[in-house]
Structure formats: C-alpha cells, structure tokens
C-alpha cells in the first residue's frame, strides 16, 4: 500500500510517501519567520502553509519517485493544532481524495507522535510506555496496541517544550527555545543552580512546569537584575534543562516500572533534546528497560508519522470507513482522555 501523508498542524508543512510502512520521503518545510515574533502567529502560519503545501507534496512525491495515480490512500492530521493550519492540510488532502477517488484517514497528531517509535523501529514490542513531550503536550502513555492506549500522567499546567521556550525568552534567547537551550547547556554546569523539580517524588505521573519558569524568573531578577552575563548563560541553561529533564526521566521510568513494561519511547519535539535522550537511556538501563528515541526527522512535526499510523488504521479496516469527506478538523482535542 502506498500512502501520501500531510501534516500542517502547527508551523511545519510536511508531506511524506510511505510504501508498506517504509518511508520513501519525508519533506519538512519549517516556518522560521516566526522567530522574529518570539512565538507562532497563527494567521501567518496558515498563510505560509497555503504557500508551501503544493510544493511540499510535489517534493515528497518526486523524492519517492511516485505519481499521484500510484497512491492508494491519503493520511492527514485532523486534530489537535491551530485551526487555520489544520484546515490548509486537511482541505488539500480532501482535494486530492476527491480528484483521485482515494480513501482519506484523519489522524490525531499526538497519536502520530505516540507511534513514531514504531516508525523508527518496526520490531518495537507492545506494550510500551511513551513520553510525548512537545511545545503543546507533556503526557505519559501506556500503549497496548495501535488502537488501545491510556494516558497515565499529564502536565497540569505548561508543557515541557513551553517551559524551554519561556525560559529561553527570559534568557534573551530566540524562539523556539528548546534547541537553543540544548546547545547553550552543552558548555554549562547543570548543578550551578538548584532549580525546583516539581512533583518528582510523588507517586502519580503528572507534571508541573509553570513553577520552574517562575523560579528561573525570580532567580534572574534577584541575581542578575541587569541581565544574565554572557559567561553565566550556559550555567543557567544547563541547570534549567537538568531540572526539566530530571522530572521527565524519573516519572517516565517510574511509570514503566509500575506497569512492568520493558520498553520506553520518547516522542515529540522535546525528544530531540540531547540530555533527555541520554539520561532516559541511562536511567532506564538501570532497571533493564530499553529506551527508544526516534531520529530527529521523526521527533519534530513530520508527515511520516502521520502516514505510518494511517497505514495501520487502513490495515485494521474496513477501508469503507475512510471515504468520509465530511469530517471536520478540531483544534482542541488536545489531551487524549484518561481511561
Ligand atoms: O512536536 P513539536 O515540533 O511541535 C509541537 O507539536 O509542539 O515540538 C516543538 C517543541 C518546542 O517547544 C521546542 O522548543 C521543543 O519542541 N524542542 C526542544 C528541542 N528541539 C525542539 N526542546 C528541548 N531540546 C531540543 N533539542
Ligand atoms: Zn508535535
């Protein structure tokens, strides 16, 4: 089965072609211009998707050496995300589905991230614990199969990526803050400042990151009222990153142990973080648990993960379920409900 997948939920326009679960192309066109506004401007994001989508889809087909006539189905992100951005991708996909009489599989973006570990490694066994950690989400899932999973913990306020972005802003660093902090932290001392690790010792698997951001703000205000000196930036970045990563790692490994699961997956934009990837692997190994981190192109928002899940859904069938062009995109189906 050949799948054309489209992802446009936030600020990346992406298209991919998959053939029997193999990624033949995965083109990601990122909207870097949001940097100058210090965050994503939704209206500009949807206009940029409009400009980029046809070219991105064409690029994915060309790279996969595939013609539209050879495609068997279209998969597209339908929720959650920015409404305008979702509409662009979804309407483009519907247009193709009508023109080529193809089934269309609406996919939940978070579920896309959830199974990106399987896309990376098809032999990954169920059940596994997955930490989905991005700019909008931070949740721990217990994943039983492609159709059955439960949320075992979630952030009660900010997402971890949001914490990275907000702390970077306090440090005068550009958006998105995660990659910049990751880079700055490499030269810093993670023990220089002892920022709080909220709820790290609690028995549940929920998170809270808003206090950390406030604590960094107070700390900077008190100690560096004139602004953080250049030579202290990397220490603050490393210490803040360590606080976020420590909580993510401890809670995820604790969940895997509690549910007696031998595999952990980290997914979503923040799973690109070098310390998170390293620490999760090391901490999990202490308990004989394996940790999978998707390669970078599958950590960030990408259409390959959407196509992968679309193909699994089509396999589960019946295919007749996927000729509904009347589905609507939904910006707010953000946190998968607890079982
Ligand atoms: O999954 P994603 O691309 O988009 C959302 O669905 O939110 O995640 C974007 C988030 C941003 O908050 C960004 O700062 C963060 O992922 N991020 C990182 C790194 N790369 C991206 N956070 C920490 N370290 C990184 N290397
Ligand atoms: Zn995402």
mmCIF file of C-alpha atoms and ligand atoms in Angstrom:
data_model
loop_
_atom_site.group_PDB
_atom_site.id
_atom_site.type_symbol
_atom_site.label_atom_id
_atom_site.label_comp_id
_atom_site.label_asym_id
_atom_site.label_seq_id
_atom_site.Cartn_x
_atom_site.Cartn_y
_atom_site.Cartn_z
ATOM 1 C CA UNK A 1 0.000 0.000 0.000
ATOM 2 C CA UNK A 2 1.312 3.471 -0.929
ATOM 3 C CA UNK A 3 0.301 6.325 1.367
ATOM 4 C CA UNK A 4 0.627 10.051 0.847
ATOM 5 C CA UNK A 5 0.613 11.838 4.218
ATOM 6 C CA UNK A 6 0.217 15.504 5.076
ATOM 7 C CA UNK A 7 0.943 17.282 8.371
ATOM 8 C CA UNK A 8 0.271 21.002 8.906
ATOM 9 C CA UNK A 9 -0.996 21.300 12.495
ATOM 10 C CA UNK A 10 1.405 23.987 13.686
ATOM 11 C CA UNK A 11 4.336 25.687 11.950
ATOM 12 C CA UNK A 12 5.777 22.868 9.823
ATOM 13 C CA UNK A 13 4.349 21.958 6.430
ATOM 14 C CA UNK A 14 5.237 18.337 5.835
ATOM 15 C CA UNK A 15 4.432 15.658 3.268
ATOM 16 C CA UNK A 16 5.606 12.056 3.116
ATOM 17 C CA UNK A 17 5.213 8.980 0.955
ATOM 18 C CA UNK A 18 5.230 5.553 2.613
ATOM 19 C CA UNK A 19 5.201 2.194 0.898
ATOM 20 C CA UNK A 20 4.343 -0.837 3.083
ATOM 21 C CA UNK A 21 5.467 1.001 6.230
ATOM 22 C CA UNK A 22 8.737 2.153 4.648
ATOM 23 C CA UNK A 23 9.305 5.896 4.472
ATOM 24 C CA UNK A 24 10.151 6.797 0.878
ATOM 25 C CA UNK A 25 10.227 10.546 1.512
ATOM 26 C CA UNK A 26 9.538 12.914 4.392
ATOM 27 C CA UNK A 27 9.782 16.588 3.432
ATOM 28 C CA UNK A 28 9.511 19.151 6.231
ATOM 29 C CA UNK A 29 9.241 22.825 5.397
ATOM 30 C CA UNK A 30 9.609 24.846 8.623
ATOM 31 C CA UNK A 31 8.342 28.391 9.064
ATOM 32 C CA UNK A 32 11.409 30.065 10.526
ATOM 33 C CA UNK A 33 9.974 33.578 10.168
ATOM 34 C CA UNK A 34 8.013 33.159 13.459
ATOM 35 C CA UNK A 35 11.363 33.606 15.266
ATOM 36 C CA UNK A 36 11.190 37.352 14.915
ATOM 37 C CA UNK A 37 7.835 37.469 16.758
ATOM 38 C CA UNK A 38 9.078 35.286 19.643
ATOM 39 C CA UNK A 39 6.293 32.730 19.053
ATOM 40 C CA UNK A 40 3.927 31.366 16.419
ATOM 41 C CA UNK A 41 1.432 33.788 14.872
ATOM 42 C CA UNK A 42 -1.475 31.504 13.859
ATOM 43 C CA UNK A 43 -2.762 33.593 10.938
ATOM 44 C CA UNK A 44 0.711 33.882 9.418
ATOM 45 C CA UNK A 45 1.235 30.146 9.950
ATOM 46 C CA UNK A 46 -1.844 29.210 7.928
ATOM 47 C CA UNK A 47 -0.921 31.592 5.103
ATOM 48 C CA UNK A 48 2.576 30.118 4.983
ATOM 49 C CA UNK A 49 1.103 26.575 4.858
ATOM 50 C CA UNK A 50 -1.028 27.681 1.899
ATOM 51 C CA UNK A 51 2.059 28.885 0.054
ATOM 52 C CA UNK A 52 4.125 25.799 0.845
ATOM 53 C CA UNK A 53 1.719 22.881 0.665
ATOM 54 C CA UNK A 54 1.573 22.150 -3.065
ATOM 55 C CA UNK A 55 5.337 22.385 -3.412
ATOM 56 C CA UNK A 56 5.931 20.209 -0.324
ATOM 57 C CA UNK A 57 3.557 17.479 -1.561
ATOM 58 C CA UNK A 58 5.123 17.586 -5.031
ATOM 59 C CA UNK A 59 8.580 17.353 -3.442
ATOM 60 C CA UNK A 60 7.589 14.295 -1.394
ATOM 61 C CA UNK A 61 6.145 12.539 -4.468
ATOM 62 C CA UNK A 62 9.203 13.352 -6.578
ATOM 63 C CA UNK A 63 11.658 12.195 -3.933
ATOM 64 C CA UNK A 64 9.721 8.927 -3.611
ATOM 65 C CA UNK A 65 9.629 8.625 -7.417
ATOM 66 C CA UNK A 66 5.864 8.162 -7.134
ATOM 67 C CA UNK A 67 2.973 9.582 -9.144
ATOM 68 C CA UNK A 68 -0.335 10.581 -7.582
ATOM 69 C CA UNK A 69 -2.007 7.885 -9.703
ATOM 70 C CA UNK A 70 0.041 5.273 -7.787
ATOM 71 C CA UNK A 71 -1.108 6.458 -4.331
ATOM 72 C CA UNK A 72 -3.643 4.193 -2.565
ATOM 73 C CA UNK A 73 -4.712 6.464 0.326
ATOM 74 C CA UNK A 74 -4.142 9.846 1.934
ATOM 75 C CA UNK A 75 -3.441 10.355 5.650
ATOM 76 C CA UNK A 76 -3.716 13.809 7.162
ATOM 77 C CA UNK A 77 -3.527 15.450 10.589
ATOM 78 C CA UNK A 78 -7.061 16.463 11.618
ATOM 79 C CA UNK A 79 -6.524 17.379 15.295
ATOM 80 C CA UNK A 80 -5.275 18.928 17.513
ATOM 81 C CA UNK A 81 -3.492 22.070 16.319
ATOM 82 C CA UNK A 82 -4.016 25.588 15.049
ATOM 83 C CA UNK A 83 -7.378 25.667 13.311
ATOM 84 C CA UNK A 84 -6.233 27.599 10.219
ATOM 85 C CA UNK A 85 -3.142 25.429 9.829
ATOM 86 C CA UNK A 86 -5.147 22.200 10.167
ATOM 87 C CA UNK A 87 -7.684 23.394 7.602
ATOM 88 C CA UNK A 88 -4.999 24.011 4.961
ATOM 89 C CA UNK A 89 -3.562 20.478 5.186
ATOM 90 C CA UNK A 90 -6.913 18.790 5.543
ATOM 91 C CA UNK A 91 -8.547 20.610 2.643
ATOM 92 C CA UNK A 92 -5.577 19.916 0.406
ATOM 93 C CA UNK A 93 -5.839 16.222 1.317
ATOM 94 C CA UNK A 94 -9.599 16.224 0.681
ATOM 95 C CA UNK A 95 -8.998 17.809 -2.737
ATOM 96 C CA UNK A 96 -6.617 15.007 -3.670
ATOM 97 C CA UNK A 97 -9.012 12.384 -2.293
ATOM 98 C CA UNK A 98 -11.833 13.721 -4.474
ATOM 99 C CA UNK A 99 -9.715 14.085 -7.610
ATOM 100 C CA UNK A 100 -8.139 10.617 -7.336
ATOM 101 C CA UNK A 101 -11.036 8.854 -5.565
ATOM 102 C CA UNK A 102 -8.853 7.891 -2.600
ATOM 103 C CA UNK A 103 -9.672 6.963 0.989
ATOM 104 C CA UNK A 104 -8.682 9.666 3.473
ATOM 105 C CA UNK A 105 -7.565 8.856 7.027
ATOM 106 C CA UNK A 106 -7.847 11.719 9.558
ATOM 107 C CA UNK A 107 -5.115 11.324 12.181
ATOM 108 C CA UNK A 108 -4.666 12.741 15.684
ATOM 109 C CA UNK A 109 -1.294 14.499 15.803
ATOM 110 C CA UNK A 110 -0.469 13.239 19.310
ATOM 111 C CA UNK A 111 -1.209 9.670 18.250
ATOM 112 C CA UNK A 112 1.174 10.284 15.347
ATOM 113 C CA UNK A 113 3.938 11.132 17.841
ATOM 114 C CA UNK A 114 2.863 8.229 20.069
ATOM 115 C CA UNK A 115 3.675 5.635 17.395
ATOM 116 C CA UNK A 116 6.752 7.382 15.960
ATOM 117 C CA UNK A 117 8.880 4.894 17.916
ATOM 118 C CA UNK A 118 7.290 2.068 15.859
ATOM 119 C CA UNK A 119 8.021 4.001 12.672
ATOM 120 C CA UNK A 120 11.638 4.188 13.811
ATOM 121 C CA UNK A 121 11.795 0.522 14.824
ATOM 122 C CA UNK A 122 9.034 -1.747 13.500
ATOM 123 C CA UNK A 123 10.103 -4.516 15.891
ATOM 124 C CA UNK A 124 9.294 -2.395 18.974
ATOM 125 C CA UNK A 125 7.071 -4.664 21.090
ATOM 126 C CA UNK A 126 3.798 -3.664 22.750
ATOM 127 C CA UNK A 127 3.128 -2.706 25.467
ATOM 128 C CA UNK A 128 5.476 0.264 25.906
ATOM 129 C CA UNK A 129 5.438 3.490 27.861
ATOM 130 C CA UNK A 130 5.652 6.609 25.694
ATOM 131 C CA UNK A 131 6.518 10.104 26.865
ATOM 132 C CA UNK A 132 5.034 12.547 24.341
ATOM 133 C CA UNK A 133 6.740 15.811 25.036
ATOM 134 C CA UNK A 134 6.378 18.844 22.790
ATOM 135 C CA UNK A 135 5.527 22.541 22.748
ATOM 136 C CA UNK A 136 1.866 21.849 23.491
ATOM 137 C CA UNK A 137 1.877 18.466 25.268
ATOM 138 C CA UNK A 138 3.561 16.530 28.006
ATOM 139 C CA UNK A 139 1.942 13.189 28.770
ATOM 140 C CA UNK A 140 2.954 9.671 29.658
ATOM 141 C CA UNK A 141 1.026 6.944 27.830
ATOM 142 C CA UNK A 142 0.788 3.240 28.389
ATOM 143 C CA UNK A 143 0.461 1.882 24.862
ATOM 144 C CA UNK A 144 -1.079 -1.574 24.398
ATOM 145 C CA UNK A 145 -1.553 -1.638 20.615
ATOM 146 C CA UNK A 146 -2.172 0.635 17.633
ATOM 147 C CA UNK A 147 -5.761 1.065 18.743
ATOM 148 C CA UNK A 148 -5.507 0.864 22.521
ATOM 149 C CA UNK A 149 -3.600 3.158 24.853
ATOM 150 C CA UNK A 150 -4.193 5.073 28.070
ATOM 151 C CA UNK A 151 -2.881 8.339 29.497
ATOM 152 C CA UNK A 152 -1.241 7.654 32.855
ATOM 153 C CA UNK A 153 0.054 11.165 33.523
ATOM 154 C CA UNK A 154 -0.031 14.671 32.043
ATOM 155 C CA UNK A 155 1.190 18.143 32.768
ATOM 156 C CA UNK A 156 -1.140 20.116 34.998
ATOM 157 C CA UNK A 157 -0.014 23.433 33.502
ATOM 158 C CA UNK A 158 2.768 24.174 30.977
ATOM 159 C CA UNK A 159 4.151 21.618 28.551
ATOM 160 C CA UNK A 160 7.884 20.896 28.861
ATOM 161 C CA UNK A 161 8.575 22.474 25.452
ATOM 162 C CA UNK A 162 6.691 25.561 26.586
ATOM 163 C CA UNK A 163 8.954 25.685 29.673
ATOM 164 C CA UNK A 164 12.040 25.508 27.432
ATOM 165 C CA UNK A 165 10.621 28.253 25.206
ATOM 166 C CA UNK A 166 9.655 30.542 28.104
ATOM 167 C CA UNK A 167 12.954 30.094 29.964
ATOM 168 C CA UNK A 168 14.856 30.815 26.741
ATOM 169 C CA UNK A 169 12.837 34.009 26.361
ATOM 170 C CA UNK A 170 13.806 35.054 29.932
ATOM 171 C CA UNK A 171 17.422 34.500 28.914
ATOM 172 C CA UNK A 172 17.001 36.654 25.799
ATOM 173 C CA UNK A 173 17.366 33.630 23.500
ATOM 174 C CA UNK A 174 15.357 33.216 20.265
ATOM 175 C CA UNK A 175 12.237 31.073 19.681
ATOM 176 C CA UNK A 176 11.975 28.104 19.698
ATOM 177 C CA UNK A 177 13.975 27.969 22.905
ATOM 178 C CA UNK A 178 14.466 24.196 23.262
ATOM 179 C CA UNK A 179 17.214 23.724 20.674
ATOM 180 C CA UNK A 180 18.991 26.928 21.804
ATOM 181 C CA UNK A 181 18.978 25.914 25.477
ATOM 182 C CA UNK A 182 20.115 22.409 24.495
ATOM 183 C CA UNK A 183 23.091 23.932 22.646
ATOM 184 C CA UNK A 184 23.946 26.500 25.342
ATOM 185 C CA UNK A 185 23.683 23.849 28.084
ATOM 186 C CA UNK A 186 26.478 21.825 26.477
ATOM 187 C CA UNK A 187 29.093 24.238 27.847
ATOM 188 C CA UNK A 188 27.373 24.739 31.214
ATOM 189 C CA UNK A 189 27.273 23.240 34.678
ATOM 190 C CA UNK A 190 23.872 21.579 35.328
ATOM 191 C CA UNK A 191 24.488 21.783 39.075
ATOM 192 C CA UNK A 192 25.302 25.514 39.108
ATOM 193 C CA UNK A 193 21.772 26.472 40.225
ATOM 194 C CA UNK A 194 19.312 24.258 42.023
ATOM 195 C CA UNK A 195 16.004 24.893 40.258
ATOM 196 C CA UNK A 196 12.909 23.056 41.556
ATOM 197 C CA UNK A 197 11.833 19.665 40.226
ATOM 198 C CA UNK A 198 8.076 19.786 40.945
ATOM 199 C CA UNK A 199 6.329 16.555 41.948
ATOM 200 C CA UNK A 200 9.430 14.464 41.188
ATOM 201 C CA UNK A 201 8.938 12.227 44.240
ATOM 202 C CA UNK A 202 5.130 11.972 44.017
ATOM 203 C CA UNK A 203 3.577 8.604 43.255
ATOM 204 C CA UNK A 204 1.490 9.849 40.312
ATOM 205 C CA UNK A 205 2.853 10.533 36.817
ATOM 206 C CA UNK A 206 1.627 14.116 36.389
ATOM 207 C CA UNK A 207 3.958 17.042 35.774
ATOM 208 C CA UNK A 208 4.011 20.755 36.528
ATOM 209 C CA UNK A 209 6.421 23.139 34.824
ATOM 210 C CA UNK A 210 4.980 26.593 35.417
ATOM 211 C CA UNK A 211 6.685 26.914 38.834
ATOM 212 C CA UNK A 212 10.081 26.218 37.301
ATOM 213 C CA UNK A 213 9.718 29.067 34.838
ATOM 214 C CA UNK A 214 8.653 31.394 37.697
ATOM 215 C CA UNK A 215 11.573 30.236 39.817
ATOM 216 C CA UNK A 216 14.031 30.964 36.982
ATOM 217 C CA UNK A 217 12.432 34.397 36.566
ATOM 218 C CA UNK A 218 12.812 35.234 40.298
ATOM 219 C CA UNK A 219 16.331 33.879 40.342
ATOM 220 C CA UNK A 220 17.382 36.024 37.370
ATOM 221 C CA UNK A 221 15.629 39.089 38.758
ATOM 222 C CA UNK A 222 17.347 38.753 42.121
ATOM 223 C CA UNK A 223 20.834 37.824 40.959
ATOM 224 C CA UNK A 224 21.161 39.427 37.548
ATOM 225 C CA UNK A 225 18.864 42.478 37.517
ATOM 226 C CA UNK A 226 20.933 43.981 34.698
ATOM 227 C CA UNK A 227 20.620 40.818 32.586
ATOM 228 C CA UNK A 228 22.472 37.496 32.705
ATOM 229 C CA UNK A 229 26.173 37.978 31.917
ATOM 230 C CA UNK A 230 27.364 36.097 28.850
ATOM 231 C CA UNK A 231 29.598 33.790 30.921
ATOM 232 C CA UNK A 232 26.676 32.651 33.138
ATOM 233 C CA UNK A 233 24.183 31.908 30.356
ATOM 234 C CA UNK A 234 25.289 28.336 29.773
ATOM 235 C CA UNK A 235 25.152 27.508 33.524
ATOM 236 C CA UNK A 236 21.569 28.812 33.796
ATOM 237 C CA UNK A 237 20.591 26.962 30.589
ATOM 238 C CA UNK A 238 22.203 23.715 31.798
ATOM 239 C CA UNK A 239 20.615 23.976 35.266
ATOM 240 C CA UNK A 240 17.122 24.705 33.915
ATOM 241 C CA UNK A 241 17.413 21.913 31.343
ATOM 242 C CA UNK A 242 18.562 19.479 34.055
ATOM 243 C CA UNK A 243 15.507 20.357 36.190
ATOM 244 C CA UNK A 244 13.097 19.671 33.283
ATOM 245 C CA UNK A 245 14.873 16.504 32.113
ATOM 246 C CA UNK A 246 15.231 15.036 35.629
ATOM 247 C CA UNK A 247 11.472 15.146 36.183
ATOM 248 C CA UNK A 248 10.653 13.762 32.719
ATOM 249 C CA UNK A 249 13.108 10.881 33.123
ATOM 250 C CA UNK A 250 12.239 9.943 36.711
ATOM 251 C CA UNK A 251 8.484 9.903 36.088
ATOM 252 C CA UNK A 252 8.646 8.020 32.789
ATOM 253 C CA UNK A 253 10.942 5.315 34.166
ATOM 254 C CA UNK A 254 8.766 5.064 37.307
ATOM 255 C CA UNK A 255 5.714 4.531 35.064
ATOM 256 C CA UNK A 256 7.476 1.799 33.078
ATOM 257 C CA UNK A 257 8.446 0.073 36.334
ATOM 258 C CA UNK A 258 4.975 0.358 37.829
ATOM 259 C CA UNK A 259 3.334 -1.133 34.734
ATOM 260 C CA UNK A 260 6.120 -3.689 34.364
ATOM 261 C CA UNK A 261 6.948 -2.589 30.829
ATOM 262 C CA UNK A 262 10.361 -3.214 29.301
ATOM 263 C CA UNK A 263 10.334 -0.505 26.613
ATOM 264 C CA UNK A 264 10.156 3.285 26.789
ATOM 265 C CA UNK A 265 9.713 5.589 23.791
ATOM 266 C CA UNK A 266 10.233 9.344 23.844
ATOM 267 C CA UNK A 267 8.464 11.345 21.153
ATOM 268 C CA UNK A 268 7.602 14.917 20.132
ATOM 269 C CA UNK A 269 9.795 17.989 19.616
ATOM 270 C CA UNK A 270 11.455 17.897 23.057
ATOM 271 C CA UNK A 271 12.550 14.292 22.476
ATOM 272 C CA UNK A 272 15.243 15.886 20.265
ATOM 273 C CA UNK A 273 16.883 17.128 23.497
ATOM 274 C CA UNK A 274 20.317 15.582 23.846
ATOM 275 C CA UNK A 275 20.248 15.328 27.654
ATOM 276 C CA UNK A 276 16.767 13.790 27.662
ATOM 277 C CA UNK A 277 17.807 11.157 25.103
ATOM 278 C CA UNK A 278 20.977 10.322 27.021
ATOM 279 C CA UNK A 279 19.530 10.387 30.553
ATOM 280 C CA UNK A 280 16.408 8.390 29.641
ATOM 281 C CA UNK A 281 18.546 5.649 28.147
ATOM 282 C CA UNK A 282 20.902 5.543 31.152
ATOM 283 C CA UNK A 283 18.198 5.672 33.833
ATOM 284 C CA UNK A 284 16.023 3.065 32.048
ATOM 285 C CA UNK A 285 19.029 0.751 31.609
ATOM 286 C CA UNK A 286 19.459 0.637 35.400
ATOM 287 C CA UNK A 287 16.152 -1.275 35.521
ATOM 288 C CA UNK A 288 16.779 -3.346 32.408
ATOM 289 C CA UNK A 289 14.397 -1.199 30.372
ATOM 290 C CA UNK A 290 15.221 -0.163 26.762
ATOM 291 C CA UNK A 291 14.666 3.427 25.633
ATOM 292 C CA UNK A 292 13.942 4.358 22.004
ATOM 293 C CA UNK A 293 14.277 7.913 20.733
ATOM 294 C CA UNK A 294 13.203 8.472 17.132
ATOM 295 C CA UNK A 295 15.737 10.027 14.768
ATOM 296 C CA UNK A 296 15.480 13.816 14.556
ATOM 297 C CA UNK A 297 13.218 13.995 11.461
ATOM 298 C CA UNK A 298 10.634 11.874 13.349
ATOM 299 C CA UNK A 299 10.919 13.823 16.635
ATOM 300 C CA UNK A 300 9.787 17.105 15.152
ATOM 301 C CA UNK A 301 6.400 17.515 13.491
ATOM 302 C CA UNK A 302 6.506 15.360 10.370
ATOM 303 C CA UNK A 303 4.154 13.677 7.915
ATOM 304 C CA UNK A 304 5.913 10.283 8.008
ATOM 305 C CA UNK A 305 4.480 9.524 11.459
ATOM 306 C CA UNK A 306 1.005 10.519 10.200
ATOM 307 C CA UNK A 307 1.328 8.226 7.161
ATOM 308 C CA UNK A 308 2.606 5.356 9.298
ATOM 309 C CA UNK A 309 -0.436 5.460 11.570
ATOM 310 C CA UNK A 310 -2.812 5.984 8.621
ATOM 311 C CA UNK A 311 -1.487 2.767 7.106
ATOM 312 C CA UNK A 312 -2.010 0.856 10.391
ATOM 313 C CA UNK A 313 -5.610 2.134 10.562
ATOM 314 C CA UNK A 314 -6.284 1.132 6.968
ATOM 315 C CA UNK A 315 -4.883 -2.339 7.659
ATOM 316 C CA UNK A 316 -7.271 -2.667 10.616
ATOM 317 C CA UNK A 317 -10.078 -1.651 8.195
ATOM 318 C CA UNK A 318 -12.707 -1.596 6.958
ATOM 319 C CA UNK A 319 -11.456 0.716 4.201
ATOM 320 C CA UNK A 320 -15.044 1.894 3.565
ATOM 321 C CA UNK A 321 -14.796 3.857 6.866
ATOM 322 C CA UNK A 322 -12.328 6.196 5.202
ATOM 323 C CA UNK A 323 -14.355 7.734 2.414
ATOM 324 C CA UNK A 324 -15.922 10.344 4.682
ATOM 325 C CA UNK A 325 -15.041 13.790 3.351
ATOM 326 C CA UNK A 326 -17.388 15.449 5.839
ATOM 327 C CA UNK A 327 -15.124 15.121 8.874
ATOM 328 C CA UNK A 328 -14.069 18.428 10.416
ATOM 329 C CA UNK A 329 -10.716 19.411 11.826
ATOM 330 C CA UNK A 330 -10.640 20.011 15.571
ATOM 331 C CA UNK A 331 -8.152 22.362 17.217
ATOM 332 C CA UNK A 332 -8.959 21.464 20.790
ATOM 333 C CA UNK A 333 -8.856 17.675 21.002
ATOM 334 C CA UNK A 334 -5.538 18.297 22.665
ATOM 335 C CA UNK A 335 -5.165 15.905 25.538
ATOM 336 C CA UNK A 336 -6.205 12.347 24.990
ATOM 337 C CA UNK A 337 -8.669 11.453 27.716
ATOM 338 C CA UNK A 338 -7.686 9.226 30.610
ATOM 339 C CA UNK A 339 -9.200 5.770 30.549
HETATM 340 O O1 LIG B 1 6.486 18.474 18.389
HETATM 341 P P1 LIG B 1 6.891 19.882 18.069
HETATM 342 O O2 LIG B 1 7.777 20.110 16.858
HETATM 343 O O3 LIG B 1 5.636 20.808 17.911
HETATM 344 C C1 LIG B 1 4.530 20.702 18.776
HETATM 345 O O4 LIG B 1 3.649 19.843 18.463
HETATM 346 O O5 LIG B 1 4.551 21.441 19.783
HETATM 347 O O6 LIG B 1 7.626 20.482 19.388
HETATM 348 C C2 LIG B 1 8.124 21.789 19.434
HETATM 349 C C3 LIG B 1 8.764 22.000 20.800
HETATM 350 C C4 LIG B 1 9.213 23.455 21.067
HETATM 351 O O7 LIG B 1 8.757 23.846 22.341
HETATM 352 C C5 LIG B 1 10.741 23.368 21.021
HETATM 353 O O8 LIG B 1 11.380 24.337 21.855
HETATM 354 C C6 LIG B 1 10.975 21.971 21.521
HETATM 355 O O9 LIG B 1 9.962 21.191 20.908
HETATM 356 N N1 LIG B 1 12.293 21.443 21.139
HETATM 357 C C7 LIG B 1 13.268 21.142 22.032
HETATM 358 C C8 LIG B 1 14.395 20.726 21.271
HETATM 359 N N2 LIG B 1 14.058 20.783 19.943
HETATM 360 C C9 LIG B 1 12.764 21.221 19.881
HETATM 361 N N3 LIG B 1 13.269 21.197 23.373
HETATM 362 C C10 LIG B 1 14.411 20.840 24.009
HETATM 363 N N4 LIG B 1 15.538 20.466 23.343
HETATM 364 C C11 LIG B 1 15.572 20.378 21.998
HETATM 365 N N5 LIG B 1 16.684 19.986 21.364
HETATM 366 ZN ZN1 LIG B 2 4.061 17.793 17.578
#
